[in-house]
Every structure is written in C-alpha cells, then in structure tokens.
Tab-separated table of C-alpha atoms in Angstrom:
chain	number	residue	atom	x	y	z
A	970	MET	CA	22.874	-6.613	-1.301
A	971	LYS	CA	24.050	-8.319	-4.286
A	972	THR	CA	23.061	-11.903	-5.047
A	973	GLY	CA	24.020	-14.324	-8.103
A	974	THR	CA	21.455	-12.496	-10.155
A	975	SER	CA	21.578	-8.984	-11.371
A	976	VAL	CA	19.246	-7.770	-8.452
A	977	VAL	CA	21.242	-5.069	-6.994
A	978	VAL	CA	20.080	-3.030	-4.094
A	979	SER	CA	21.614	-0.156	-2.400
A	980	ARG	CA	19.612	1.460	0.567
A	981	ASP	CA	20.601	4.684	-0.368
A	982	GLY	CA	18.740	4.857	-3.750
A	983	PRO	CA	19.569	2.423	-6.641
A	984	MET	CA	17.689	-0.801	-7.321
A	985	SER	CA	17.627	-2.777	-10.385
A	986	ALA	CA	14.293	-3.276	-12.290
A	987	LEU	CA	14.253	-6.876	-11.473
A	988	GLY	CA	14.879	-6.132	-7.913
A	989	ALA	CA	11.647	-3.845	-7.712
A	990	PHE	CA	9.835	-6.719	-10.093
A	991	PHE	CA	10.536	-9.227	-7.191
A	992	VAL	CA	9.486	-6.671	-4.399
A	993	TYR	CA	5.931	-6.504	-6.171
A	994	LEU	CA	5.745	-9.749	-7.146
A	995	ILE	CA	5.982	-11.099	-3.710
A	996	SER	CA	3.549	-8.526	-2.309
A	997	GLY	CA	1.054	-8.845	-5.201
A	998	PHE	CA	1.247	-12.374	-4.849
A	999	PHE	CA	0.297	-12.245	-0.976
A	1000	LEU	CA	-2.457	-9.845	-1.603
A	1001	GLY	CA	-3.838	-12.499	-4.142
A	1002	VAL	CA	-3.407	-14.945	-1.411
A	1003	GLY	CA	-5.628	-12.726	0.892
A	1004	PHE	CA	-8.469	-13.121	-1.840
A	1005	TRP	CA	-7.776	-16.633	-2.071
A	1006	VAL	CA	-8.356	-17.236	1.385
A	1007	ALA	CA	-11.521	-14.904	1.889
A	1008	ARG	CA	-13.196	-16.894	-1.174
A	1009	ASN	CA	-12.088	-20.412	-0.704
A	1010	LYS	CA	-11.829	-20.623	3.198
A	1011	PHE	CA	-14.545	-18.214	4.534
A	1012	ALA	CA	-16.690	-18.237	1.250
A	1013	VAL	CA	-16.634	-14.361	1.598
A	1014	ASP	CA	-15.679	-11.495	-0.546
A	1015	LEU	CA	-15.879	-7.669	-0.606
A	1016	VAL	CA	-19.371	-7.467	-1.584
A	1017	SER	CA	-20.680	-10.078	0.748
A	1018	ASP	CA	-18.552	-9.628	3.760
A	1019	PRO	CA	-16.347	-6.551	3.434
A	1020	SER	CA	-15.291	-6.665	7.036
A	1021	LEU	CA	-13.726	-9.759	7.172
A	1022	THR	CA	-12.475	-9.734	3.618
A	1023	LEU	CA	-10.536	-6.718	4.325
A	1024	PHE	CA	-9.168	-7.905	7.823
A	1025	LEU	CA	-7.850	-11.135	5.895
A	1026	LEU	CA	-6.257	-8.705	2.858
A	1027	TRP	CA	-4.446	-6.310	5.469
A	1028	SER	CA	-3.553	-8.823	7.788
A	1029	ILE	CA	-1.800	-11.381	5.449
A	1030	GLU	CA	-0.211	-8.489	3.115
A	1031	PHE	CA	1.136	-6.368	6.003
A	1032	PRO	CA	3.713	-8.724	7.316
A	1033	VAL	CA	5.008	-9.489	4.021
A	1034	VAL	CA	5.232	-5.429	3.183
A	1035	ALA	CA	6.748	-4.779	6.612
A	1036	VAL	CA	9.474	-7.530	6.468
A	1037	VAL	CA	10.506	-6.645	3.007
A	1038	TYR	CA	10.731	-2.990	2.950
A	1039	SER	CA	12.455	-3.237	6.261
A	1040	PHE	CA	15.308	-4.875	4.557
A	1041	LEU	CA	15.513	-1.683	2.395
A	1042	ARG	CA	15.576	0.780	5.350
A	1043	LYS	CA	17.861	3.659	5.295
A	1044	VAL	CA	21.244	3.780	7.255
A	1045	PRO	CA	21.058	0.001	8.303
A	1046	GLU	CA	24.133	0.680	10.502
A	1047	LYS	CA	21.907	2.747	12.757
A	1048	CYS	CA	18.802	0.786	12.577
A	1049	SER	CA	18.256	-2.874	12.941
A	1050	TRP	CA	16.073	-5.015	10.493
A	1051	SER	CA	14.002	-5.660	13.752
A	1052	LYS	CA	13.572	-2.271	14.552
A	1053	ALA	CA	12.492	-1.286	11.175
A	1054	VAL	CA	9.934	-4.119	11.391
A	1055	GLY	CA	8.727	-2.461	14.604
A	1056	ARG	CA	8.343	0.961	13.468
A	1057	SER	CA	6.202	-0.479	10.603
A	1058	ILE	CA	3.797	-1.846	12.911
A	1059	LEU	CA	3.738	1.807	14.481
A	1060	GLY	CA	3.409	2.930	11.044
A	1061	LEU	CA	0.380	0.641	10.294
A	1062	ILE	CA	-1.725	1.826	13.091
A	1063	SER	CA	-0.781	5.638	12.884
A	1064	GLY	CA	-1.610	5.524	9.027
A	1065	ALA	CA	-4.820	3.650	9.684
A	1066	PHE	CA	-5.865	6.477	11.946
A	1067	MET	CA	-5.042	8.981	9.251
A	1068	ASN	CA	-6.654	7.276	6.705
A	1069	ALA	CA	-9.682	6.960	8.615
A	1070	LEU	CA	-9.926	10.631	9.542
A	1071	GLY	CA	-9.417	11.426	5.852
A	1072	ALA	CA	-12.182	9.090	4.836
A	1073	ILE	CA	-14.464	10.604	7.391
A	1074	ALA	CA	-13.479	14.131	6.357
A	1075	LEU	CA	-14.463	13.358	2.827
A	1076	GLY	CA	-17.685	11.782	3.518
A	1077	ALA	CA	-17.434	8.323	4.478
A	1078	PRO	CA	-20.392	7.267	6.601
A	1079	ILE	CA	-20.483	7.406	10.105
A	1080	GLY	CA	-22.104	4.633	12.548
A	1081	ILE	CA	-21.735	1.321	14.355
A	1082	GLN	CA	-22.525	-0.569	11.447
A	1083	TYR	CA	-19.828	1.141	9.200
A	1084	LEU	CA	-17.394	1.091	11.843
A	1085	PRO	CA	-15.419	-2.453	11.307
A	1086	LYS	CA	-15.584	-1.575	7.394
A	1087	THR	CA	-13.853	1.544	8.028
A	1088	ILE	CA	-11.443	0.286	10.285
A	1089	HIS	CA	-10.146	-2.505	8.300
A	1090	TRP	CA	-10.375	-0.518	5.029
A	1091	SER	CA	-8.030	1.930	6.733
A	1092	PHE	CA	-5.452	-0.805	7.681
A	1093	LEU	CA	-5.337	-1.800	4.189
A	1094	MET	CA	-4.997	1.798	2.950
A	1095	SER	CA	-2.094	2.153	5.679
A	1096	VAL	CA	-0.411	-0.956	4.189
A	1097	PHE	CA	-0.594	0.508	0.893
A	1098	THR	CA	0.668	4.117	1.835
A	1099	PHE	CA	2.116	4.572	5.343
A	1100	VAL	CA	3.923	1.061	6.113
A	1101	PRO	CA	6.560	1.095	3.262
A	1102	ALA	CA	7.416	4.688	4.102
A	1103	THR	CA	7.683	4.078	7.789
A	1104	ALA	CA	9.800	0.935	7.282
A	1105	VAL	CA	12.389	2.809	5.079
A	1106	PHE	CA	12.055	6.426	6.568
A	1107	GLY	CA	11.246	5.891	10.212
A	1108	ALA	CA	10.747	9.465	11.695
A	1109	SER	CA	12.783	11.378	9.158
A	1110	TRP	CA	10.628	14.301	8.629
A	1111	THR	CA	12.807	15.623	5.777
A	1112	ASP	CA	12.526	12.027	3.902
A	1113	TRP	CA	8.722	12.238	4.334
A	1114	HIS	CA	8.213	15.899	3.241
A	1115	ARG	CA	10.785	15.417	0.362
A	1116	ALA	CA	9.338	12.309	-1.037
A	1117	PHE	CA	5.286	12.822	-0.217
A	1118	ALA	CA	4.638	16.493	0.147
A	1119	SER	CA	7.385	17.955	-2.269
A	1120	MET	CA	6.920	14.852	-4.576
A	1121	LYS	CA	10.703	14.934	-5.212
A	1122	PRO	CA	11.680	11.333	-4.574
A	1123	THR	CA	15.271	10.541	-4.772
A	1124	GLY	CA	16.542	6.999	-5.712
A	1125	ASN	CA	14.624	3.886	-6.808
A	1126	ILE	CA	13.469	2.785	-3.425
A	1127	GLU	CA	11.451	6.176	-2.607
A	1128	TYR	CA	10.027	5.795	-6.115
A	1129	MET	CA	8.727	2.264	-5.179
A	1130	ILE	CA	7.286	3.730	-2.062
A	1131	VAL	CA	5.857	6.994	-3.486
A	1132	ILE	CA	4.163	5.783	-6.786
A	1133	PRO	CA	2.181	2.866	-5.783
A	1134	ALA	CA	1.180	4.872	-2.523
A	1135	TYR	CA	-0.535	7.700	-4.757
A	1136	GLY	CA	-1.741	5.165	-6.734
A	1137	ALA	CA	-3.792	3.745	-4.286
A	1138	ILE	CA	-5.069	7.048	-2.810
A	1139	VAL	CA	-6.124	8.296	-6.382
A	1140	GLY	CA	-7.790	5.000	-7.158
A	1141	GLY	CA	-9.731	4.767	-3.959
A	1142	TRP	CA	-10.919	8.536	-4.729
A	1143	PHE	CA	-11.928	7.555	-8.285
A	1144	GLY	CA	-13.540	4.202	-6.916
A	1145	ALA	CA	-15.345	6.532	-4.572
A	1146	TRP	CA	-17.242	8.248	-7.522
A	1147	PRO	CA	-20.230	5.540	-8.126
A	1148	MET	CA	-21.276	5.721	-4.420
A	1149	PRO	CA	-23.701	8.483	-4.477
A	1150	LEU	CA	-25.035	7.473	-7.761
A	1151	ASP	CA	-28.768	6.147	-7.700
A	1152	TRP	CA	-27.818	2.533	-9.216
A	1153	GLU	CA	-28.657	0.690	-5.952
A	1154	ARG	CA	-25.975	-1.843	-6.729
A	1155	PRO	CA	-24.739	-3.868	-3.666
A	1156	TRP	CA	-20.936	-2.857	-4.620
A	1157	GLN	CA	-22.035	0.547	-4.202
A	1158	GLU	CA	-21.816	0.382	-0.270
A	1159	TRP	CA	-18.972	1.757	1.716
A	1160	PRO	CA	-16.184	0.899	1.091
A	1161	ILE	CA	-16.492	-1.778	-1.610
A	1162	CYS	CA	-15.884	0.388	-4.758
A	1163	VAL	CA	-13.274	2.494	-2.748
A	1164	CYS	CA	-11.012	-0.684	-2.061
A	1165	TYR	CA	-11.544	-1.898	-5.541
A	1166	GLY	CA	-10.419	1.427	-6.697
A	1167	ALA	CA	-7.487	1.573	-4.297
A	1168	ILE	CA	-6.239	-1.777	-5.015
A	1169	GLY	CA	-6.484	-1.088	-8.858
A	1170	GLY	CA	-4.654	2.198	-8.496
A	1171	TYR	CA	-1.932	0.412	-6.304
A	1172	ILE	CA	-1.655	-2.118	-9.249
A	1173	VAL	CA	-1.321	0.634	-11.899
A	1174	GLY	CA	1.231	2.635	-9.600
A	1175	THR	CA	3.451	-0.335	-9.440
A	1176	LEU	CA	3.227	-1.077	-13.249
A	1177	SER	CA	4.054	2.519	-14.125
A	1178	LEU	CA	6.888	2.291	-11.867
A	1179	MET	CA	8.359	-0.505	-14.127
A	1180	PHE	CA	7.904	1.755	-16.992
A	1181	LEU	CA	9.697	4.792	-15.454
A	1182	PHE	CA	12.495	2.330	-14.302
A	1183	SER	CA	13.422	2.368	-18.138
A	1184	LYS	CA	12.566	6.167	-18.803
A	1185	HIS	CA	13.309	8.134	-15.780
A	1186	LYS	CA	16.837	9.404	-15.246
A	1187	ASN	CA	16.815	8.912	-11.629
A	1188	LEU	CA	15.963	5.165	-11.870
A	1189	LYS	CA	18.457	2.479	-13.049
A	1190	VAL	CA	17.773	-0.653	-14.903
A	1191	ALA	CA	20.079	-3.519	-14.438
C-alpha cells in the first residue's frame, strides 16, 4: 500500500519507519483514550477500580489493534481483511486464556474477588501480545515459532509484533516485583503494578523498535 507520503507497506515485510510510527501513534492514542474515559467518565483508575479500568482499556484498544494489524496480514489474496479481523477475535480470547494460565502458574492470587481483575488483565495482555500476531499470522505455526520461539522475526511488520509483545511481558514481570514487599501500598495489589509494568514495557518496546528501524539491517527506514 502506498500513499502520497513516504509510508510504504508490504505485507511480506518492508514498512517504513513513518508507517510504524503511525501504527503506534494510533494504538497509543486509543490506549490514552481508555485512561481518559476511565478517569473523566467513570472517575476510576487502576488503583481505585482495576477491573473497570482494565475493561475500558482493553475494550477500547482491541478494535483499533485488530483493524490496523488486519491490514498488515500475510498473503492478503488468500485471507480477506474481515477474516483477519475475525481471527484476531479468536486470538483475543485464546491469548487471554493463555495469559491467565501463565499468571496463575507464576503466583497470581486465586479467588472470587480476584477473578474479574485477572480476566480483564489477561484480555489487555492479549491485546498487547496475541492479537497483532493472530491478525497477521493467523494459524501459521511456522511464523509463530520463528518470530516468538526462535526469536528470528523477518521483516519490519514481524518486528512490530514481537518487540512490543516481549516488552509487555518483561515489563509485567518486573512490575510484579513490588507485590510481595511489605510496603502496604494500595498499588501493590494484584494486578495494578503488573499492569503499569506491562504498559510501560509495551511503550519501551515500541520506542526500541523505532530505534531499530534505523540500526537493524532487516529494517528499512523510508
């Protein structure tokens, strides 16, 4: 896809730095919209009402991520845009399930009072990690394994998927460190600090990607 600017997108790999910037600008803007709606329309935040805040964040961010990355799908002649959006919905659900299992296995609290928080946190993490890859790769195990397991993404679009996803995961892991400390702060409750860490890691991942666009040999800057 080529527009009147220097943004160039090839679904097989190359994308300009400007194109990646616009993708992240859009997704970042709507993430900010989620926080704005939570604060100004519902008077809540991650500390006062993490369940509602997380629900607003992922429900506002997911449609944007699904729509944008569906335009970047592989083999578009064999997969329509609407089909890519549809499989991103499946990715949202399956990704949330996997994230929830992972969190519980790593020590996330279990109980009725924590269930809504865990569910909505898992959906937000799925938007960061599973949804873009599902929209682009679909069920191609080869692409998933190469990009995530082997850590060998090829092409700019795959870097756009992998680096922020790992950033969110690593950020969430670091964000969990203060939870067991005896500080008795309200933000230490599950999953507040983990959410801040994941969002921070996601942002760092996107900024790192923009740097790599100018440094990595497989990335092309327009």
